[in-house]
Short mmCIF file of C-alpha atoms in Angstrom, two decimals:
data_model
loop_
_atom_site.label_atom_id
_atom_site.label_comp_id
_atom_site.label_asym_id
_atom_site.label_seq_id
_atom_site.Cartn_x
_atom_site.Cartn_y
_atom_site.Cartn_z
CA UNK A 727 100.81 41.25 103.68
CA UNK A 728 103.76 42.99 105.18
CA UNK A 729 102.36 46.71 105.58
CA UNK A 730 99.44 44.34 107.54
CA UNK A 731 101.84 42.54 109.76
CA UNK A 732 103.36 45.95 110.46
CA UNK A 733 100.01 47.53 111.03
CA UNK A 734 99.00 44.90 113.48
CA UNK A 735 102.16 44.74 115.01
CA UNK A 736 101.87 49.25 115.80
CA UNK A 737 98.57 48.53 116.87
CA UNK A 738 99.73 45.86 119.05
CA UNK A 739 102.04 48.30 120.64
CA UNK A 740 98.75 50.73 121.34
CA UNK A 741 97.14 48.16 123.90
CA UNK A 742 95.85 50.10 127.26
CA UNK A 743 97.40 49.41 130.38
CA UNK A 744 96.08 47.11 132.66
CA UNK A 745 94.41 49.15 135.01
CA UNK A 746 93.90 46.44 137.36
CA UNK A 747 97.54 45.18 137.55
CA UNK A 748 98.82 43.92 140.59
CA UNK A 749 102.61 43.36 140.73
CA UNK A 750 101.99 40.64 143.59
CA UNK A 751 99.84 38.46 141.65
CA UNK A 752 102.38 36.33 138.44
CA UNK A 753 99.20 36.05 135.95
CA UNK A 754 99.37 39.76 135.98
CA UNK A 755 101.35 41.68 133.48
CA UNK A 756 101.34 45.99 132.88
CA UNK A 757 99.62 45.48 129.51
CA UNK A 758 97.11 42.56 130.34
CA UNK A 759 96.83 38.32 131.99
CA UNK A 760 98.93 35.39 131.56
CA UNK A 761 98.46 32.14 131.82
CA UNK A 762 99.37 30.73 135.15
CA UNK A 763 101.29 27.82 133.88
CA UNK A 764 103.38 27.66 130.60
CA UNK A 765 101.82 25.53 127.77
CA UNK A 766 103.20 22.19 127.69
CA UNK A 767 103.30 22.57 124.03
CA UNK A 768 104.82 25.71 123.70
CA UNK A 769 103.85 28.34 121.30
CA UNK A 770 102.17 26.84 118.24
CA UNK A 771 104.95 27.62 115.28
CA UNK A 772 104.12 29.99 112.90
CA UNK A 773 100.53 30.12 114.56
CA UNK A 774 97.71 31.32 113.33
CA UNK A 775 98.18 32.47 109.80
CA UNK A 776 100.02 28.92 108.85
CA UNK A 777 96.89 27.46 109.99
CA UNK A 778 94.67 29.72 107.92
CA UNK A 779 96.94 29.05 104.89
CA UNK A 780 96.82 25.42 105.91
CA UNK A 781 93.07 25.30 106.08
CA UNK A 782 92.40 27.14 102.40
CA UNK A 783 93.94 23.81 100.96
CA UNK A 784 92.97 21.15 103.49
CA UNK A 785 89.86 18.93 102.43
CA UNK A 786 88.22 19.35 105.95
CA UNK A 787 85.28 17.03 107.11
CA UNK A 788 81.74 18.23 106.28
CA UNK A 789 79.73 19.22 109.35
CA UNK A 790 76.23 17.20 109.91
CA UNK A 791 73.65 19.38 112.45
CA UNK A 792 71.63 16.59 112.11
CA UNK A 793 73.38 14.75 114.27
CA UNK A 794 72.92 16.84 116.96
CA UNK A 795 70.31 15.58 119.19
CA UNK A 796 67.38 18.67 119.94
CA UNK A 797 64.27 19.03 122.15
CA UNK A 798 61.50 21.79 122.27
CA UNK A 799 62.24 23.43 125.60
CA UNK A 800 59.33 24.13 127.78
CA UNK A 801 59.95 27.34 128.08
CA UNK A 802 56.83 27.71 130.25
CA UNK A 803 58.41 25.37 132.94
CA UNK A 804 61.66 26.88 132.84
CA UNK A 805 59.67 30.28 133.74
CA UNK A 806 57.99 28.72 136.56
CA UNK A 807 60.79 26.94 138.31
CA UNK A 808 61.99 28.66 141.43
CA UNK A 809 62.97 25.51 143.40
CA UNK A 810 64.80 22.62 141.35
CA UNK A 811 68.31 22.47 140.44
CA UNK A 812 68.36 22.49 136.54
CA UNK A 813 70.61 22.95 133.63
CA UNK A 814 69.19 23.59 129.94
CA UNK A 815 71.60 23.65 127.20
CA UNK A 816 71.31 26.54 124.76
CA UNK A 817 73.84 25.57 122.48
CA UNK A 818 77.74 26.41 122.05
CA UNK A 819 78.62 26.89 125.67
CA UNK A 820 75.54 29.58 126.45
CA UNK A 821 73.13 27.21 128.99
CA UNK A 822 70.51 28.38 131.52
CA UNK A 823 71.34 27.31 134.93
CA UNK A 824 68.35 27.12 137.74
CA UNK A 825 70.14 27.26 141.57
CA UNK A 826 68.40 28.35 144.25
CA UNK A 827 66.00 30.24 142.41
CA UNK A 828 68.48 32.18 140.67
CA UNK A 829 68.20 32.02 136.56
CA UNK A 830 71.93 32.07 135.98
CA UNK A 831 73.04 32.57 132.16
CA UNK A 832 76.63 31.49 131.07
CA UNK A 833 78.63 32.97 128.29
CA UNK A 834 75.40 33.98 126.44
CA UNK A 835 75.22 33.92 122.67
CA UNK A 836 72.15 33.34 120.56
CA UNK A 837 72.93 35.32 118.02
CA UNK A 838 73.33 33.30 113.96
CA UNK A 839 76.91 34.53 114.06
CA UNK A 840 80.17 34.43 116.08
CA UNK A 841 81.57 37.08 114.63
CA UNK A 842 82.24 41.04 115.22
CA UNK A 843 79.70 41.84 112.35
CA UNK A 844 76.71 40.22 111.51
CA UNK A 845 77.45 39.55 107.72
CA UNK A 846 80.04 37.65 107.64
CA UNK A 847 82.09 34.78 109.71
CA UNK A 848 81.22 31.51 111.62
CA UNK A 849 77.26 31.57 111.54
CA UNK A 850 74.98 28.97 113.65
CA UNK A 851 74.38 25.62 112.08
CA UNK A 852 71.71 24.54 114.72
CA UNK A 853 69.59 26.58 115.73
CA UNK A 854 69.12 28.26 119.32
CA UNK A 855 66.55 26.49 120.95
CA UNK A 856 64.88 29.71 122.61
CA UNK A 857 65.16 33.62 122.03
CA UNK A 858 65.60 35.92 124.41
CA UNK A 859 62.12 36.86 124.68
CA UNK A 860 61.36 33.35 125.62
CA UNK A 861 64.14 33.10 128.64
CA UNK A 862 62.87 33.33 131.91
CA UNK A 863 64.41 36.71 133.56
CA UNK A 864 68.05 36.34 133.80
CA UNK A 865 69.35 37.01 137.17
CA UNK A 866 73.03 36.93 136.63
CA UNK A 867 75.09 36.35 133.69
CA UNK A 868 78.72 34.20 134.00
CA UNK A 869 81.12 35.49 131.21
CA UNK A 870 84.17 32.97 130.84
CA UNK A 871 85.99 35.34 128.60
CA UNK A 872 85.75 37.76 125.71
CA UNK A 873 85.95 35.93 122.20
CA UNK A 874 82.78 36.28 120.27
CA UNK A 875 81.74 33.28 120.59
CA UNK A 876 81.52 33.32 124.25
CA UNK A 877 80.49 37.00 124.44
CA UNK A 878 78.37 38.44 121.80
CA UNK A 879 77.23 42.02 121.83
CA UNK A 880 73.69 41.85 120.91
CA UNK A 881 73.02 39.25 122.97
CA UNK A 882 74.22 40.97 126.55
CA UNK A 883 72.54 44.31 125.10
CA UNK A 884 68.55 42.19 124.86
CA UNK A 885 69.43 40.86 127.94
CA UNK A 886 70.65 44.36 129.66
CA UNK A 887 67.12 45.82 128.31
CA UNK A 888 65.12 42.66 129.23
CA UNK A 889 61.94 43.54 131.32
CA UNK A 890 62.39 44.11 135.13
CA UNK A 891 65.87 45.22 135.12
CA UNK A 892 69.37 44.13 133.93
CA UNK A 893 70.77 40.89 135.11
CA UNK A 894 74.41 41.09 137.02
CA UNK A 895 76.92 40.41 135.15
CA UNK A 896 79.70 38.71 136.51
CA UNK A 897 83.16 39.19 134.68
CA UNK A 898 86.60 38.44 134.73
CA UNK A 899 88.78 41.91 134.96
CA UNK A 900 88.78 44.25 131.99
CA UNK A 901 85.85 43.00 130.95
CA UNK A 902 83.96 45.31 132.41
CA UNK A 903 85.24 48.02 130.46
CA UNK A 904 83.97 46.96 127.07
CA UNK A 905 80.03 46.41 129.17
CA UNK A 906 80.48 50.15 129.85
CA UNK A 907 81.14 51.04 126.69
CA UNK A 908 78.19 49.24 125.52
CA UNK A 909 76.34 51.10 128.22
CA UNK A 910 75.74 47.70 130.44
CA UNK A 911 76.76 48.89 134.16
CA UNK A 912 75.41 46.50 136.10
CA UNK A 913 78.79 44.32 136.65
CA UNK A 914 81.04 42.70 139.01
CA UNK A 915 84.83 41.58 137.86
CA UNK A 916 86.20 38.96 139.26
CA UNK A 917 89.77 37.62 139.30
CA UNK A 918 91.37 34.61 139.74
CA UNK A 919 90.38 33.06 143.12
CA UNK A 920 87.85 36.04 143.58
CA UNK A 921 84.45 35.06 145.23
CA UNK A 922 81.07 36.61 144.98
CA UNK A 923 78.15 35.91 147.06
CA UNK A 924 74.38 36.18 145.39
CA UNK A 925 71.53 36.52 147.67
CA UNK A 926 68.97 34.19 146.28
CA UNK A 927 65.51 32.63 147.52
CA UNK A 928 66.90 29.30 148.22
CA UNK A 929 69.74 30.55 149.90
CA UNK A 930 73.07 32.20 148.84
CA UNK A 931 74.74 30.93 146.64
CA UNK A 932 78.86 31.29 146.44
CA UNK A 933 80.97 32.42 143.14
CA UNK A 934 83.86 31.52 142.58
CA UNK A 935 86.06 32.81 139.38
CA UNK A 936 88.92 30.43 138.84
CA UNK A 937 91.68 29.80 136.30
CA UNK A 938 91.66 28.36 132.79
CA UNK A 939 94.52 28.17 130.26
CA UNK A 940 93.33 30.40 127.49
CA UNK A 941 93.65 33.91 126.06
CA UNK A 942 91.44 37.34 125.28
CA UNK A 943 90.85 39.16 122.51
CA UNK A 944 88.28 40.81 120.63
CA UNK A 945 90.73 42.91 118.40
CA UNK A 946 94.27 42.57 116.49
CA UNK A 947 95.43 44.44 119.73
CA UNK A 948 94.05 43.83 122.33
CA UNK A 949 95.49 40.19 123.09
CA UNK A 950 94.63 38.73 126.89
CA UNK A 951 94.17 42.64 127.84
CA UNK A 952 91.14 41.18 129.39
CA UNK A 953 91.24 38.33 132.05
CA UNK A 954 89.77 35.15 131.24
CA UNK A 955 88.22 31.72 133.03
CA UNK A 956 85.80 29.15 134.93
CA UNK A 957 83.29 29.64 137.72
CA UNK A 958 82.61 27.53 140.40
CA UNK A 959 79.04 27.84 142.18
CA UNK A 960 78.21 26.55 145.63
CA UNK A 961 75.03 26.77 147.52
CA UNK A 962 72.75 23.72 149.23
CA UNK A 963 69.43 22.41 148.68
CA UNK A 964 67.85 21.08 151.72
CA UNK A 965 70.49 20.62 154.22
CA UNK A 966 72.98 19.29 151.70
CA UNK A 967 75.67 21.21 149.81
CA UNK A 968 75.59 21.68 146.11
CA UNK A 969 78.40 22.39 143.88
CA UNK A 970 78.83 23.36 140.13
CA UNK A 971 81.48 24.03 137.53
CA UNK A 972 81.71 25.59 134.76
CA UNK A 973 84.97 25.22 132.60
CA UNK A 974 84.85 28.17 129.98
CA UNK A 975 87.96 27.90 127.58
CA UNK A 976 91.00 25.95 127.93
CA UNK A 977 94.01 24.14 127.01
CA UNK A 978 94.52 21.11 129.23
CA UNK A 979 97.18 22.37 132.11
CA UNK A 980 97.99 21.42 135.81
CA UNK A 981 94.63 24.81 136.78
CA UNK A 982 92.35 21.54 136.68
CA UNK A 983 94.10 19.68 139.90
CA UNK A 984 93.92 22.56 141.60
CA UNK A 985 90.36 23.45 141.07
CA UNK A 986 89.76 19.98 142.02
CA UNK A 987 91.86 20.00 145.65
CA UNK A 988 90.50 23.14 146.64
CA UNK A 989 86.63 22.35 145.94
CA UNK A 990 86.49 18.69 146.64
CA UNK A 991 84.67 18.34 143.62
CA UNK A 992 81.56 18.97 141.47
CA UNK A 993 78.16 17.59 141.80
CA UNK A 994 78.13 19.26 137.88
CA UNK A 995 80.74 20.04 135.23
CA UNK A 996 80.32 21.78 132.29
CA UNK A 997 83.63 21.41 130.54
CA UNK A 998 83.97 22.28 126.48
CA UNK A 999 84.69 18.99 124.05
CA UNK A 1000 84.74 20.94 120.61
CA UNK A 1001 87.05 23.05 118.45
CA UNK A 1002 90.25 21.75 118.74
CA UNK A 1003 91.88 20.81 115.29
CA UNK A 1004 94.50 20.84 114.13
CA UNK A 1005 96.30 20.11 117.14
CA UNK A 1006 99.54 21.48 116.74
CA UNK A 1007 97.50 25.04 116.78
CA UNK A 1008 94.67 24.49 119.36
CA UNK A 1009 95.81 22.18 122.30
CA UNK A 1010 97.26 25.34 123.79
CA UNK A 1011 93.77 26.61 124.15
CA UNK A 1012 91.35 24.09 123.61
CA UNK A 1013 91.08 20.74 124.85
CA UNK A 1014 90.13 17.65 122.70
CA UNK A 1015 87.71 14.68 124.13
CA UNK A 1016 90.41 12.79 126.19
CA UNK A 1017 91.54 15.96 127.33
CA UNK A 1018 88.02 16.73 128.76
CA UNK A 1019 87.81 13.67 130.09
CA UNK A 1020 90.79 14.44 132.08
CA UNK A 1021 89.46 17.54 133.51
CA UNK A 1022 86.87 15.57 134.45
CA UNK A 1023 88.70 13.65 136.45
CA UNK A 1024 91.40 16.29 137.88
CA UNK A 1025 88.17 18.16 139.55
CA UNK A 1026 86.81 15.73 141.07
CA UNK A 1027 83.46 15.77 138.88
CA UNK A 1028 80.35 13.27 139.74
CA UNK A 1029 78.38 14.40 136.38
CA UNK A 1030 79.88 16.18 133.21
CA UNK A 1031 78.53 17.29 130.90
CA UNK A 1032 80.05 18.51 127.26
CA UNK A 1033 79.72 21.62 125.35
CA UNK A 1034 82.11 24.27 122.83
CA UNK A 1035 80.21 21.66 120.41
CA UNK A 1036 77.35 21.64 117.91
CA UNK A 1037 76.79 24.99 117.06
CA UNK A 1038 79.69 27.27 115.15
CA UNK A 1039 82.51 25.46 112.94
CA UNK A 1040 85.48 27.99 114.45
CA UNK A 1041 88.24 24.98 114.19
CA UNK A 1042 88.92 22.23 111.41
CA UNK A 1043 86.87 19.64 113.31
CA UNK A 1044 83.66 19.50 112.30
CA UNK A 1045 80.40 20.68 115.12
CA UNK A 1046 79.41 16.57 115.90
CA UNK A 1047 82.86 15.34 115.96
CA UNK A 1048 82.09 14.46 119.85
CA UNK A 1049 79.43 12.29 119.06
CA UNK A 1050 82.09 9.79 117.98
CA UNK A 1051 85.15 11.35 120.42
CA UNK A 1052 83.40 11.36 123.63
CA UNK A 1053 82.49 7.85 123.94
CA UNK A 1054 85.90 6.52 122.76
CA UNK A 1055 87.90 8.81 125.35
CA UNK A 1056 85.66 7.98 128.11
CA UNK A 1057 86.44 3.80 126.99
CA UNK A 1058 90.30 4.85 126.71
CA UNK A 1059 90.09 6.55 130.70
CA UNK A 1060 87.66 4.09 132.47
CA UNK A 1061 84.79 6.67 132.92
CA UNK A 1062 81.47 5.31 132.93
CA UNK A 1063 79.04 6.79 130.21
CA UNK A 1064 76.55 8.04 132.54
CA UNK A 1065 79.35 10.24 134.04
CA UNK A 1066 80.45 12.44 131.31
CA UNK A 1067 77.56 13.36 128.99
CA UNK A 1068 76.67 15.30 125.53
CA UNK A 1069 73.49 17.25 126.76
CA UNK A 1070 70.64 17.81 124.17
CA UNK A 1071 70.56 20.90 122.83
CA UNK A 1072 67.02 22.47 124.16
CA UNK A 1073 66.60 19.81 126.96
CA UNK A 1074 66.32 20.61 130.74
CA UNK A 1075 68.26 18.22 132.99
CA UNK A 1076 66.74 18.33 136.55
CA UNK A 1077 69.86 17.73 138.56
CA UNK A 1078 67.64 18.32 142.15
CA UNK A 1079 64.61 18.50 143.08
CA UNK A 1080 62.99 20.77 145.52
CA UNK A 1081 61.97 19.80 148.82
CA UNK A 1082 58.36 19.78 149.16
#
């Protein structure tokens, strides 16, 4: 285990240089991002490998899929729409947005595993409710960060070869390095507070990349050499504005507030509710239920809806522990059911319908 540690630890040393530091900006650092607030918590002690060691003994809840509510997408629909405001979750936190005619992708992963080979580590214990082949043609992809369970390789490569032409995907800084190297060149990065305007047939529609309190990594040394975060989307149907959220990965942190002051709030959230045990480890990075509730309310949010849920087991909580959490944090805060939501995997929520 030592000559490990002290492999990891030379290998650490090896990281590249940021090559998009800016000395002006504090998340920025020579070798990579920060976090734009401390943790609350601190650093979890003795981190990951005492949770590892930890979870070989631990009797940890069995997970039950079945629980998980599905629905057949209508795929055919989904292809058609070029007018209504819809969201259609695909299952982790990978959903298929519809704005303004845009088909807008987030953090896409349908592969069976979240993992950096395909024989081994956290595999899918529901299935995706569509393949590739049956998406509609993505216009854009939104990447939240690099872990492999918000970024998986194959995935990006279908949809860089899908017919009529790449998507654009949008993607925090340093990200787009590892696209090139996987030959995908149609990308934007975005920082922190960065905006992006999409020409669309509705109308443009507005991207924003904004903070979350997380980390990157997708090797032993490359940690949060790679930006991470949330998006914010605004366009408007019909006369009247339109805003959307989408979370990515985060511990719970003062980001939210600010997100909310600066936008006014969300006419949509999607904000993560899964993977987040044992505490002591994971509420620097990942929020519980109450937690997401919170968020909720810091931005301002008029519908939420929950995902990080009901796919991979990554943390000791088992994939439908939110079917119990959500409804009791929502009781604990005051938030009316109908305000904070688990989706159904497969199902398409019309949020807004077209004008005629």
């Amino acid at each position: 285990m030592g000559g490990l540690v002290a492999t990891l630890a030379l290998l650490t040393g090896c990281a590249s240089p940021n090559t998009a530091f800016d000395p002006a900006k504090p998340h920025h650092r020579p070798d990579g991002f920060a976090n734009q607030h401390p943790s609350p918590h601190g650093a979890p002690e003795g981190s990951f490998w005492r949770w590892q060691w930890e979870r070989w003994w631990a009797d940890l809840p069995a997970d039950r899929p079945e629980r998980v509510a599905r629905a057949v997408p209508d795929a055919g629909l989904l292809r058609q729409n070029r007018g209504d405001l819809t969201v259609t979750w695909l299952g982790h936190a990978t959903a298929l947005w519809q704005v303004g005619g845009l088909n807008i992708l987030t953090d896409p992963h349908l592969s069976q595993r979240a993992s950096p080979v395909s024989f081994a580590g956290p595999q899918r214990l529901t299935p995706a409710p569509l393949a590739i082949d049956q998406l509609p043609r993505i216009d854009v992809v939104l990447i939240s960060h690099n872990h492999y369970d918000h970024l998986d390789v194959a995935t990006v490569r279908a949809l860089a070869a899908q017919p009529g032409g790449p998507p654009l995907f949008l993607v925090p800084l340093g990200v787009e390095r590892w696209m090139a190297d996987e030959g995908i060149t149609r990308t934007h990065r975005m920082d922190w507070w960065d905006r992006h305007e999409l020409a669309a047939p509705g109308g443009p529609v507005t991207v924003h990349f904004v903070p979350a309190h997380h980390w990157s990594s997708r090797t032993p040394w490359d940690r949060s050499a790679t930006l991470w975060g949330g998006f914010v989307l605004q366009t408007a149907m019909g006369g009247a504005p339109v805003s959307l959220y989408f979370a990515g990965d985060s511990g719970y942190a003062p980001d939210f507030a600010e997100i909310g002051q600066r936008f006014g709030g969300f006419d949509l959230s999607m904000i993560p509710v899964g993977c987040y045990l044992p505490r002591w480890f994971m509420r620097a990075q990942h929020v519980n239920e109450e937690e997401a509730v919170r968020i909720h309310l810091d931005v301002k949010s008029r519908l939420s809806i929950g995902v990080h849920w009901g796919t991979f087991r990554l943390c000791d909580d088992p994939i439908d522990a939110p079917i119990d959490g959500l409804p009791a944090a929502r009781a604990r805060l005051g938030v009316p059911a109908e305000a904070f939501v688990l989706p159904v995997l497969g199902q398409t929520r019309v949020l807004r319908r077209a004008l005629p």
